[in-house]
PDB file of N, CA, C and O in Angstrom:
ATOM      1  N   MET L 165      19.928 -30.991  -8.478  1.00 48.00           N
ATOM      2  CA  MET L 165      19.793 -32.099  -8.328  1.00 48.00           C
ATOM      3  C   MET L 165      18.372 -32.377  -7.777  1.00 48.00           C
ATOM      4  O   MET L 165      18.345 -32.123  -6.515  1.00 48.00           O
ATOM      5  N   ILE L 166      17.248 -32.790  -8.219  1.00 58.00           N
ATOM      6  CA  ILE L 166      16.167 -33.086  -7.149  1.00 58.00           C
ATOM      7  C   ILE L 166      15.546 -34.625  -7.191  1.00 58.00           C
ATOM      8  O   ILE L 166      15.786 -35.393  -8.272  1.00 58.00           O
ATOM      9  N   ASP L 167      15.712 -34.962  -6.003  1.00 64.00           N
ATOM     10  CA  ASP L 167      15.548 -36.392  -5.667  1.00 64.00           C
ATOM     11  C   ASP L 167      13.902 -36.463  -5.800  1.00 64.00           C
ATOM     12  O   ASP L 167      13.152 -35.741  -5.507  1.00 64.00           O
ATOM     13  N   GLY L 168      13.688 -38.058  -5.199  1.00 65.00           N
ATOM     14  CA  GLY L 168      12.139 -38.146  -5.344  1.00 65.00           C
ATOM     15  C   GLY L 168      11.800 -37.700  -4.001  1.00 65.00           C
ATOM     16  O   GLY L 168      10.351 -37.476  -3.817  1.00 65.00           O
ATOM     17  N   MET L 169      12.288 -37.337  -2.796  1.00 66.00           N
ATOM     18  CA  MET L 169      11.982 -36.953  -1.648  1.00 66.00           C
ATOM     19  C   MET L 169      11.380 -35.558  -1.910  1.00 66.00           C
ATOM     20  O   MET L 169      10.271 -35.101  -1.492  1.00 66.00           O
ATOM     21  N   ASP L 170      11.887 -34.494  -2.555  1.00 84.00           N
ATOM     22  CA  ASP L 170      11.898 -33.524  -3.025  1.00 84.00           C
ATOM     23  C   ASP L 170      10.324 -33.074  -3.683  1.00 84.00           C
ATOM     24  O   ASP L 170       9.829 -32.139  -3.629  1.00 84.00           O
ATOM     25  N   ILE L 171      10.516 -34.011  -4.718  1.00 85.00           N
ATOM     26  CA  ILE L 171       9.266 -33.986  -5.954  1.00 85.00           C
ATOM     27  C   ILE L 171       7.934 -34.855  -5.082  1.00 85.00           C
ATOM     28  O   ILE L 171       6.824 -33.903  -4.941  1.00 85.00           O
ATOM     29  N   GLY L 172       8.363 -35.473  -4.006  1.00 87.00           N
ATOM     30  CA  GLY L 172       6.936 -35.729  -3.357  1.00 87.00           C
ATOM     31  C   GLY L 172       6.521 -34.611  -2.211  1.00 87.00           C
ATOM     32  O   GLY L 172       5.362 -34.731  -1.854  1.00 87.00           O
ATOM     33  N   GLN L 173       7.667 -34.251  -1.838  1.00 90.00           N
ATOM     34  CA  GLN L 173       7.066 -32.807  -0.827  1.00 90.00           C
ATOM     35  C   GLN L 173       6.832 -31.906  -1.827  1.00 90.00           C
ATOM     36  O   GLN L 173       5.535 -31.132  -1.147  1.00 90.00           O
ATOM     37  N   GLN L 174       6.978 -31.441  -2.826  1.00 90.00           N
ATOM     38  CA  GLN L 174       6.277 -30.540  -3.856  1.00 90.00           C
ATOM     39  C   GLN L 174       4.961 -30.721  -4.145  1.00 90.00           C
ATOM     40  O   GLN L 174       3.719 -29.842  -3.992  1.00 90.00           O
ATOM     41  N   ALA L 175       4.783 -32.120  -4.263  1.00 92.00           N
ATOM     42  CA  ALA L 175       3.361 -32.324  -4.735  1.00 92.00           C
ATOM     43  C   ALA L 175       2.531 -32.504  -3.480  1.00 92.00           C
ATOM     44  O   ALA L 175       1.175 -32.133  -3.610  1.00 92.00           O
ATOM     45  N   LEU L 176       2.938 -32.687  -2.310  1.00 94.00           N
ATOM     46  CA  LEU L 176       2.394 -32.753  -1.144  1.00 94.00           C
ATOM     47  C   LEU L 176       1.694 -31.113  -0.714  1.00 94.00           C
ATOM     48  O   LEU L 176       0.724 -30.875  -0.706  1.00 94.00           O
ATOM     49  N   ILE L 177       2.884 -30.278  -0.817  1.00 94.00           N
ATOM     50  CA  ILE L 177       2.251 -28.743  -0.823  1.00 94.00           C
ATOM     51  C   ILE L 177       1.468 -28.371  -2.162  1.00 94.00           C
ATOM     52  O   ILE L 177       0.695 -27.520  -1.321  1.00 94.00           O
ATOM     53  N   SER L 178       1.462 -29.006  -2.987  1.00 95.00           N
ATOM     54  CA  SER L 178       0.513 -28.359  -4.054  1.00 95.00           C
ATOM     55  C   SER L 178      -0.768 -28.893  -3.772  1.00 95.00           C
ATOM     56  O   SER L 178      -1.585 -28.038  -4.018  1.00 95.00           O
ATOM     57  N   ILE L 179      -1.078 -29.931  -3.428  1.00 96.00           N
ATOM     58  CA  ILE L 179      -2.323 -30.690  -3.360  1.00 96.00           C
ATOM     59  C   ILE L 179      -3.083 -29.892  -1.982  1.00 96.00           C
ATOM     60  O   ILE L 179      -4.317 -29.305  -2.228  1.00 96.00           O
ATOM     61  N   ILE L 180      -2.416 -29.651  -0.875  1.00 97.00           N
ATOM     62  CA  ILE L 180      -2.669 -29.056   0.179  1.00 97.00           C
ATOM     63  C   ILE L 180      -3.061 -27.399  -0.201  1.00 97.00           C
ATOM     64  O   ILE L 180      -4.254 -26.822  -0.047  1.00 97.00           O
ATOM     65  N   SER L 181      -2.064 -26.977  -0.900  1.00 97.00           N
ATOM     66  CA  SER L 181      -2.100 -25.558  -1.387  1.00 97.00           C
ATOM     67  C   SER L 181      -3.516 -25.119  -2.105  1.00 97.00           C
ATOM     68  O   SER L 181      -4.593 -24.652  -2.090  1.00 97.00           O
ATOM     69  N   HIS L 182      -3.696 -26.325  -3.328  1.00 97.00           N
ATOM     70  CA  HIS L 182      -5.041 -26.518  -3.835  1.00 97.00           C
ATOM     71  C   HIS L 182      -6.409 -26.373  -2.867  1.00 97.00           C
ATOM     72  O   HIS L 182      -7.292 -25.636  -3.371  1.00 97.00           O
ATOM     73  N   LEU L 183      -6.210 -27.393  -2.325  1.00 97.00           N
ATOM     74  CA  LEU L 183      -7.520 -27.683  -1.420  1.00 97.00           C
ATOM     75  C   LEU L 183      -7.685 -26.411  -0.457  1.00 97.00           C
ATOM     76  O   LEU L 183      -8.962 -26.082  -0.209  1.00 97.00           O
ATOM     77  N   ILE L 184      -6.572 -25.957   0.006  1.00 98.00           N
ATOM     78  CA  ILE L 184      -6.929 -24.785   1.156  1.00 98.00           C
ATOM     79  C   ILE L 184      -7.542 -23.433   0.599  1.00 98.00           C
ATOM     80  O   ILE L 184      -8.631 -22.824   0.611  1.00 98.00           O
ATOM     81  N   PHE L 185      -6.672 -23.098  -0.807  1.00 97.00           N
ATOM     82  CA  PHE L 185      -7.336 -21.967  -1.407  1.00 97.00           C
ATOM     83  C   PHE L 185      -8.894 -22.374  -1.991  1.00 97.00           C
ATOM     84  O   PHE L 185      -9.448 -21.453  -2.124  1.00 97.00           O
ATOM     85  N   ILE L 186      -9.259 -23.741  -2.556  1.00 97.00           N
ATOM     86  CA  ILE L 186     -10.165 -23.692  -2.818  1.00 97.00           C
ATOM     87  C   ILE L 186     -11.309 -23.494  -2.057  1.00 97.00           C
ATOM     88  O   ILE L 186     -12.566 -23.099  -1.948  1.00 97.00           O
ATOM     89  N   GLY L 187     -11.037 -24.350  -0.880  1.00 97.00           N
ATOM     90  CA  GLY L 187     -11.989 -23.826   0.232  1.00 97.00           C
ATOM     91  C   GLY L 187     -12.190 -22.331   0.842  1.00 97.00           C
ATOM     92  O   GLY L 187     -13.105 -22.302   1.024  1.00 97.00           O
ATOM     93  N   PHE L 188     -11.100 -21.587   0.611  1.00 97.00           N
ATOM     94  CA  PHE L 188     -11.011 -20.335   1.095  1.00 97.00           C
ATOM     95  C   PHE L 188     -11.974 -19.689  -0.080  1.00 97.00           C
ATOM     96  O   PHE L 188     -12.866 -18.697   0.130  1.00 97.00           O
ATOM     97  N   THR L 189     -11.779 -19.997  -1.173  1.00 97.00           N
ATOM     98  CA  THR L 189     -12.603 -19.538  -2.381  1.00 97.00           C
ATOM     99  C   THR L 189     -14.149 -19.810  -2.220  1.00 97.00           C
ATOM    100  O   THR L 189     -15.039 -19.198  -2.439  1.00 97.00           O
ATOM    101  N   PHE L 190     -14.332 -21.169  -1.630  1.00 96.00           N
ATOM    102  CA  PHE L 190     -16.130 -21.370  -1.473  1.00 96.00           C
ATOM    103  C   PHE L 190     -16.625 -20.695  -0.398  1.00 96.00           C
ATOM    104  O   PHE L 190     -17.334 -20.182  -0.447  1.00 96.00           O
ATOM    105  N   TRP L 191     -15.725 -20.467   0.840  1.00 96.00           N
ATOM    106  CA  TRP L 191     -16.155 -19.573   1.816  1.00 96.00           C
ATOM    107  C   TRP L 191     -16.464 -17.969   1.307  1.00 96.00           C
ATOM    108  O   TRP L 191     -17.309 -17.479   1.932  1.00 96.00           O
ATOM    109  N   ALA L 192     -15.659 -17.846   0.525  1.00 95.00           N
ATOM    110  CA  ALA L 192     -15.415 -15.917   0.242  1.00 95.00           C
ATOM    111  C   ALA L 192     -16.745 -15.920  -0.797  1.00 95.00           C
ATOM    112  O   ALA L 192     -17.451 -15.002  -0.771  1.00 95.00           O
ATOM    113  N   LEU L 193     -17.227 -16.931  -1.961  1.00 93.00           N
ATOM    114  CA  LEU L 193     -18.197 -16.511  -2.998  1.00 93.00           C
ATOM    115  C   LEU L 193     -19.499 -16.737  -2.149  1.00 93.00           C
ATOM    116  O   LEU L 193     -20.527 -16.402  -2.865  1.00 93.00           O
ATOM    117  N   GLN L 194     -19.673 -17.519  -0.837  1.00 90.00           N
ATOM    118  CA  GLN L 194     -20.897 -17.354  -0.299  1.00 90.00           C
ATOM    119  C   GLN L 194     -21.023 -16.080   0.290  1.00 90.00           C
ATOM    120  O   GLN L 194     -22.597 -15.836   0.429  1.00 90.00           O
ATOM    121  N   ALA L 195     -20.311 -14.991  -0.131  1.00 90.00           N
ATOM    122  CA  ALA L 195     -20.727 -13.865   0.422  1.00 90.00           C
ATOM    123  C   ALA L 195     -21.632 -13.117  -0.458  1.00 90.00           C
ATOM    124  O   ALA L 195     -22.393 -12.054  -0.253  1.00 90.00           O
ATOM    125  N   LEU L 196     -21.717 -13.571  -1.997  1.00 86.00           N
ATOM    126  CA  LEU L 196     -22.163 -12.975  -3.232  1.00 86.00           C
ATOM    127  C   LEU L 196     -23.633 -13.975  -3.293  1.00 86.00           C
ATOM    128  O   LEU L 196     -23.573 -14.853  -3.022  1.00 86.00           O
ATOM    129  N   HIS L 197     -24.531 -13.155  -3.699  1.00 81.00           N
ATOM    130  CA  HIS L 197     -25.863 -13.609  -4.010  1.00 81.00           C
ATOM    131  C   HIS L 197     -25.966 -13.987  -5.400  1.00 81.00           C
ATOM    132  O   HIS L 197     -26.700 -13.403  -6.156  1.00 81.00           O
ATOM    133  N   PHE L 198     -25.714 -15.180  -5.739  1.00 75.00           N
ATOM    134  CA  PHE L 198     -25.683 -15.861  -7.407  1.00 75.00           C
ATOM    135  C   PHE L 198     -27.301 -15.854  -7.437  1.00 75.00           C
ATOM    136  O   PHE L 198     -27.660 -16.094  -8.785  1.00 75.00           O
ATOM    137  N   ASP L 199     -28.160 -16.064  -6.408  1.00 72.00           N
ATOM    138  CA  ASP L 199     -29.446 -16.568  -6.843  1.00 72.00           C
ATOM    139  C   ASP L 199     -30.137 -15.620  -7.529  1.00 72.00           C
ATOM    140  O   ASP L 199     -31.096 -16.049  -8.101  1.00 72.00           O
ATOM    141  N   LYS L 200     -29.724 -14.305  -7.495  1.00 75.00           N
ATOM    142  CA  LYS L 200     -30.331 -12.925  -8.205  1.00 75.00           C
ATOM    143  C   LYS L 200     -30.209 -12.985  -9.419  1.00 75.00           C
ATOM    144  O   LYS L 200     -30.933 -12.504 -10.432  1.00 75.00           O
ATOM    145  N   LEU L 201     -29.034 -13.739  -9.969  1.00 75.00           N
ATOM    146  CA  LEU L 201     -28.348 -13.824 -11.191  1.00 75.00           C
ATOM    147  C   LEU L 201     -28.981 -14.978 -11.915  1.00 75.00           C
ATOM    148  O   LEU L 201     -29.101 -14.887 -13.514  1.00 75.00           O
ATOM    149  N   LEU L 202     -29.237 -15.850 -11.215  1.00 75.00           N
ATOM    150  CA  LEU L 202     -29.745 -17.018 -12.251  1.00 75.00           C
ATOM    151  C   LEU L 202     -31.106 -17.180 -12.326  1.00 75.00           C
ATOM    152  O   LEU L 202     -32.090 -16.910 -11.479  1.00 75.00           O
ATOM    153  N   SER L 203     -31.411 -18.386 -13.211  1.00 76.00           N
ATOM    154  CA  SER L 203     -33.252 -18.226 -13.682  1.00 76.00           C
ATOM    155  C   SER L 203     -33.716 -19.235 -12.387  1.00 76.00           C
ATOM    156  O   SER L 203     -32.829 -20.204 -12.112  1.00 76.00           O
ATOM    157  N   ALA L 204     -34.873 -19.074 -12.102  1.00 77.00           N
ATOM    158  CA  ALA L 204     -35.587 -20.006 -11.453  1.00 77.00           C
ATOM    159  C   ALA L 204     -35.638 -21.441 -11.768  1.00 77.00           C
ATOM    160  O   ALA L 204     -35.728 -21.626 -12.804  1.00 77.00           O
ATOM    161  N   GLY L 205     -35.379 -22.524 -11.476  1.00 80.00           N
ATOM    162  CA  GLY L 205     -35.924 -23.665 -11.418  1.00 80.00           C
ATOM    163  C   GLY L 205     -34.424 -24.271 -11.753  1.00 80.00           C
ATOM    164  O   GLY L 205     -34.589 -25.122 -12.458  1.00 80.00           O
ATOM    165  N   ARG L 206     -33.245 -23.731 -11.797  1.00 81.00           N
ATOM    166  CA  ARG L 206     -31.905 -24.037 -12.416  1.00 81.00           C
ATOM    167  C   ARG L 206     -31.069 -24.015 -11.433  1.00 81.00           C
ATOM    168  O   ARG L 206     -29.941 -24.102 -11.214  1.00 81.00           O
ATOM    169  N   VAL L 207     -31.697 -24.897 -10.028  1.00 80.00           N
ATOM    170  CA  VAL L 207     -30.982 -24.978  -9.059  1.00 80.00           C
ATOM    171  C   VAL L 207     -29.679 -25.751  -9.018  1.00 80.00           C
ATOM    172  O   VAL L 207     -28.456 -25.476  -8.840  1.00 80.00           O
ATOM    173  N   PHE L 208     -29.700 -27.102  -9.926  1.00 87.00           N
ATOM    174  CA  PHE L 208     -28.451 -27.877  -9.919  1.00 87.00           C
ATOM    175  C   PHE L 208     -27.600 -27.105 -11.029  1.00 87.00           C
ATOM    176  O   PHE L 208     -26.709 -27.367 -10.762  1.00 87.00           O
ATOM    177  N   GLN L 209     -28.083 -26.560 -12.047  1.00 86.00           N
ATOM    178  CA  GLN L 209     -26.859 -25.966 -12.588  1.00 86.00           C
ATOM    179  C   GLN L 209     -26.280 -24.924 -12.422  1.00 86.00           C
ATOM    180  O   GLN L 209     -25.291 -24.838 -12.311  1.00 86.00           O
ATOM    181  N   ALA L 210     -26.960 -24.287 -11.256  1.00 84.00           N
ATOM    182  CA  ALA L 210     -26.172 -22.956 -10.370  1.00 84.00           C
ATOM    183  C   ALA L 210     -25.519 -23.663  -9.654  1.00 84.00           C
ATOM    184  O   ALA L 210     -24.239 -22.967  -9.333  1.00 84.00           O
ATOM    185  N   ARG L 211     -25.757 -24.930  -8.858  1.00 87.00           N
ATOM    186  CA  ARG L 211     -24.505 -25.401  -7.921  1.00 87.00           C
ATOM    187  C   ARG L 211     -23.462 -25.863  -8.626  1.00 87.00           C
ATOM    188  O   ARG L 211     -22.261 -25.680  -8.260  1.00 87.00           O
ATOM    189  N   ILE L 212     -23.573 -26.470 -10.003  1.00 91.00           N
ATOM    190  CA  ILE L 212     -22.188 -26.636 -10.647  1.00 91.00           C
ATOM    191  C   ILE L 212     -21.606 -25.729 -11.198  1.00 91.00           C
ATOM    192  O   ILE L 212     -20.085 -25.757 -11.130  1.00 91.00           O
ATOM    193  N   LEU L 213     -22.340 -24.703 -11.301  1.00 90.00           N
ATOM    194  CA  LEU L 213     -21.600 -23.436 -11.898  1.00 90.00           C
ATOM    195  C   LEU L 213     -20.594 -23.218 -10.896  1.00 90.00           C
ATOM    196  O   LEU L 213     -19.459 -22.481 -10.834  1.00 90.00           O
ATOM    197  N   TYR L 214     -21.298 -22.878  -9.848  1.00 91.00           N
ATOM    198  CA  TYR L 214     -20.633 -22.439  -8.386  1.00 91.00           C
ATOM    199  C   TYR L 214     -19.362 -22.952  -8.118  1.00 91.00           C
ATOM    200  O   TYR L 214     -18.540 -22.901  -7.709  1.00 91.00           O
ATOM    201  N   ILE L 215     -19.539 -24.549  -8.071  1.00 94.00           N
ATOM    202  CA  ILE L 215     -18.373 -25.383  -7.979  1.00 94.00           C
ATOM    203  C   ILE L 215     -17.384 -24.975  -9.144  1.00 94.00           C
ATOM    204  O   ILE L 215     -16.180 -25.154  -8.873  1.00 94.00           O
ATOM    205  N   PHE L 216     -17.739 -24.941 -10.176  1.00 96.00           N
ATOM    206  CA  PHE L 216     -16.681 -24.759 -11.157  1.00 96.00           C
ATOM    207  C   PHE L 216     -15.817 -23.505 -11.138  1.00 96.00           C
ATOM    208  O   PHE L 216     -14.742 -23.437 -11.279  1.00 96.00           O
ATOM    209  N   LEU L 217     -16.733 -22.434 -10.631  1.00 95.00           N
ATOM    210  CA  LEU L 217     -16.223 -21.097 -10.481  1.00 95.00           C
ATOM    211  C   LEU L 217     -15.213 -21.239  -9.531  1.00 95.00           C
ATOM    212  O   LEU L 217     -14.164 -20.556  -9.164  1.00 95.00           O
ATOM    213  N   THR L 218     -15.551 -21.641  -8.277  1.00 97.00           N
ATOM    214  CA  THR L 218     -14.861 -21.856  -6.860  1.00 97.00           C
ATOM    215  C   THR L 218     -13.480 -22.987  -7.167  1.00 97.00           C
ATOM    216  O   THR L 218     -12.587 -22.431  -6.991  1.00 97.00           O
ATOM    217  N   ILE L 219     -13.247 -23.815  -8.066  1.00 98.00           N
ATOM    218  CA  ILE L 219     -12.482 -24.591  -8.457  1.00 98.00           C
ATOM    219  C   ILE L 219     -11.406 -23.806  -9.049  1.00 98.00           C
ATOM    220  O   ILE L 219     -10.195 -23.613  -9.081  1.00 98.00           O
ATOM    221  N   ALA L 220     -11.990 -22.942 -10.493  1.00 98.00           N
ATOM    222  CA  ALA L 220     -11.248 -21.967 -11.167  1.00 98.00           C
ATOM    223  C   ALA L 220     -10.484 -20.959 -10.330  1.00 98.00           C
ATOM    224  O   ALA L 220      -9.324 -20.879 -10.794  1.00 98.00           O
ATOM    225  N   ILE L 221     -11.121 -20.633  -9.583  1.00 98.00           N
ATOM    226  CA  ILE L 221     -10.560 -19.271  -8.733  1.00 98.00           C
ATOM    227  C   ILE L 221      -9.403 -19.774  -7.665  1.00 98.00           C
ATOM    228  O   ILE L 221      -8.170 -19.286  -7.813  1.00 98.00           O
ATOM    229  N   GLY L 222     -10.310 -20.799  -7.203  1.00 98.00           N
ATOM    230  CA  GLY L 222      -8.872 -21.254  -6.145  1.00 98.00           C
ATOM    231  C   GLY L 222      -7.962 -22.109  -6.780  1.00 98.00           C
ATOM    232  O   GLY L 222      -6.879 -21.644  -6.083  1.00 98.00           O
ATOM    233  N   SER L 223      -7.967 -22.760  -7.647  1.00 98.00           N
ATOM    234  CA  SER L 223      -6.785 -23.383  -8.498  1.00 98.00           C
ATOM    235  C   SER L 223      -5.949 -21.973  -8.904  1.00 98.00           C
ATOM    236  O   SER L 223      -4.728 -22.104  -8.818  1.00 98.00           O
ATOM    237  N   SER L 224      -6.601 -20.984  -9.835  1.00 98.00           N
ATOM    238  CA  SER L 224      -5.795 -19.884 -10.115  1.00 98.00           C
ATOM    239  C   SER L 224      -4.995 -19.046  -8.565  1.00 98.00           C
ATOM    240  O   SER L 224      -3.699 -18.800  -9.008  1.00 98.00           O
ATOM    241  N   VAL L 225      -5.257 -19.043  -7.678  1.00 98.00           N
ATOM    242  CA  VAL L 225      -4.800 -18.376  -6.889  1.00 98.00           C
ATOM    243  C   VAL L 225      -3.912 -19.326  -6.202  1.00 98.00           C
ATOM    244  O   VAL L 225      -2.648 -18.849  -5.867  1.00 98.00           O
ATOM    245  N   SER L 226      -3.891 -20.407  -5.930  1.00 97.00           N
ATOM    246  CA  SER L 226      -3.102 -21.798  -5.481  1.00 97.00           C
ATOM    247  C   SER L 226      -1.758 -21.513  -6.477  1.00 97.00           C
ATOM    248  O   SER L 226      -0.655 -21.420  -6.116  1.00 97.00           O
ATOM    249  N   ASN L 227      -2.407 -21.818  -8.073  1.00 97.00           N
ATOM    250  CA  ASN L 227      -1.056 -21.810  -8.682  1.00 97.00           C
ATOM    251  C   ASN L 227       0.068 -20.319  -8.736  1.00 97.00           C
ATOM    252  O   ASN L 227       0.922 -20.623  -8.869  1.00 97.00           O
ATOM    253  N   PHE L 228      -0.683 -19.334  -8.273  1.00 97.00           N
ATOM    254  CA  PHE L 228       0.089 -18.035  -7.992  1.00 97.00           C
ATOM    255  C   PHE L 228       0.842 -18.073  -6.909  1.00 97.00           C
ATOM    256  O   PHE L 228       2.159 -17.937  -6.785  1.00 97.00           O
ATOM    257  N   PHE L 229       0.299 -18.623  -5.503  1.00 96.00           N
ATOM    258  CA  PHE L 229       0.875 -19.009  -4.302  1.00 96.00           C
ATOM    259  C   PHE L 229       2.144 -19.836  -4.857  1.00 96.00           C
ATOM    260  O   PHE L 229       3.242 -19.660  -4.205  1.00 96.00           O
ATOM    261  N   LEU L 230       2.044 -21.194  -5.214  1.00 95.00           N
ATOM    262  CA  LEU L 230       3.077 -21.794  -5.761  1.00 95.00           C
ATOM    263  C   LEU L 230       3.905 -21.463  -6.640  1.00 95.00           C
ATOM    264  O   LEU L 230       5.230 -21.596  -6.285  1.00 95.00           O
ATOM    265  N   ASP L 231       3.987 -20.750  -7.607  1.00 95.00           N
ATOM    266  CA  ASP L 231       4.910 -19.914  -8.463  1.00 95.00           C
ATOM    267  C   ASP L 231       5.689 -19.093  -7.665  1.00 95.00           C
ATOM    268  O   ASP L 231       6.923 -19.019  -7.710  1.00 95.00           O
ATOM    269  N   TYR L 232       5.083 -18.225  -6.951  1.00 95.00           N
ATOM    270  CA  TYR L 232       5.728 -17.196  -6.079  1.00 95.00           C
ATOM    271  C   TYR L 232       6.640 -18.159  -4.988  1.00 95.00           C
ATOM    272  O   TYR L 232       7.874 -17.520  -4.979  1.00 95.00           O
ATOM    273  N   LEU L 233       6.165 -19.090  -4.391  1.00 91.00           N
ATOM    274  CA  LEU L 233       7.065 -19.893  -3.564  1.00 91.00           C
ATOM    275  C   LEU L 233       8.337 -20.448  -4.271  1.00 91.00           C
ATOM    276  O   LEU L 233       9.141 -20.169  -3.845  1.00 91.00           O
ATOM    277  N   HIS L 234       7.950 -21.210  -5.724  1.00 90.00           N
ATOM    278  CA  HIS L 234       9.173 -21.750  -6.360  1.00 90.00           C
ATOM    279  C   HIS L 234      10.213 -20.408  -6.869  1.00 90.00           C
ATOM    280  O   HIS L 234      11.315 -20.587  -6.565  1.00 90.00           O
ATOM    281  N   TRP L 235       9.572 -19.497  -7.247  1.00 91.00           N
ATOM    282  CA  TRP L 235      10.764 -18.067  -7.565  1.00 91.00           C
ATOM    283  C   TRP L 235      11.397 -17.814  -6.403  1.00 91.00           C
ATOM    284  O   TRP L 235      12.597 -17.445  -6.783  1.00 91.00           O
ATOM    285  N   SER L 236      10.692 -17.610  -5.363  1.00 91.00           N
ATOM    286  CA  SER L 236      11.525 -17.328  -4.035  1.00 91.00           C
ATOM    287  C   SER L 236      12.651 -18.156  -3.829  1.00 91.00           C
ATOM    288  O   SER L 236      13.677 -17.829  -3.594  1.00 91.00           O
ATOM    289  N   ARG L 237      12.456 -19.670  -3.938  1.00 86.00           N
ATOM    290  CA  ARG L 237      13.304 -20.061  -3.801  1.00 86.00           C
ATOM    291  C   ARG L 237      14.578 -20.395  -4.765  1.00 86.00           C
ATOM    292  O   ARG L 237      15.684 -20.858  -4.452  1.00 86.00           O
ATOM    293  N   GLN L 238      13.968 -19.717  -5.904  1.00 88.00           N
ATOM    294  CA  GLN L 238      15.552 -19.718  -6.709  1.00 88.00           C
ATOM    295  C   GLN L 238      16.052 -18.603  -6.779  1.00 88.00           C
ATOM    296  O   GLN L 238      17.100 -18.336  -7.615  1.00 88.00           O
ATOM    297  N   LEU L 239      15.584 -17.742  -5.924  1.00 87.00           N
ATOM    298  CA  LEU L 239      16.630 -16.293  -5.912  1.00 87.00           C
ATOM    299  C   LEU L 239      17.898 -16.347  -5.387  1.00 87.00           C
ATOM    300  O   LEU L 239      18.823 -15.981  -5.371  1.00 87.00           O
ATOM    301  N   GLN L 240      17.977 -17.656  -4.322  1.00 85.00           N
ATOM    302  CA  GLN L 240      19.464 -17.724  -4.192  1.00 85.00           C
ATOM    303  C   GLN L 240      20.382 -17.898  -5.217  1.00 85.00           C
ATOM    304  O   GLN L 240      21.659 -17.933  -4.980  1.00 85.00           O
ATOM    305  N   TYR L 241      19.854 -18.467  -6.240  1.00 85.00           N
ATOM    306  CA  TYR L 241      21.170 -18.944  -7.555  1.00 85.00           C
ATOM    307  C   TYR L 241      21.506 -17.685  -8.231  1.00 85.00           C
ATOM    308  O   TYR L 241      22.236 -17.288  -8.851  1.00 85.00           O
ATOM    309  N   ILE L 242      20.882 -16.393  -7.792  1.00 85.00           N
ATOM    310  CA  ILE L 242      21.271 -14.851  -8.179  1.00 85.00           C
ATOM    311  C   ILE L 242      22.769 -14.520  -7.707  1.00 85.00           C
ATOM    312  O   ILE L 242      23.401 -14.026  -8.502  1.00 85.00           O
ATOM    313  N   PHE L 243      23.033 -15.184  -6.420  1.00 80.00           N
ATOM    314  CA  PHE L 243      23.955 -14.918  -6.139  1.00 80.00           C
ATOM    315  C   PHE L 243      25.181 -15.869  -5.730  1.00 80.00           C
ATOM    316  O   PHE L 243      26.361 -15.827  -5.049  1.00 80.00           O
ATOM    317  N   LYS L 244      25.059 -17.152  -6.589  1.00 73.00           N
ATOM    318  CA  LYS L 244      25.860 -18.010  -6.810  1.00 73.00           C
ATOM    319  C   LYS L 244      27.148 -17.832  -8.220  1.00 73.00           C
ATOM    320  O   LYS L 244      26.269 -17.487  -9.090  1.00 73.00           O
TER     321      LYS L 244
END
């Protein structure tokens, strides 16, 4: 049985995880030179693309981490 406290803790962990992995992704993507791939004069569009790419990759990695954490917690039910 899941109570309100567990749901709140899971929500907080999910929010923090997403923010951390989005931050790591933003930091890691700065190593790439996207300016060589984009058209000149499209700075605003390039920044929006950079933000969307950062959110997509960071969220995917965070979801993998959270799924792994959830599955590892469920392993205890194998032995019951």
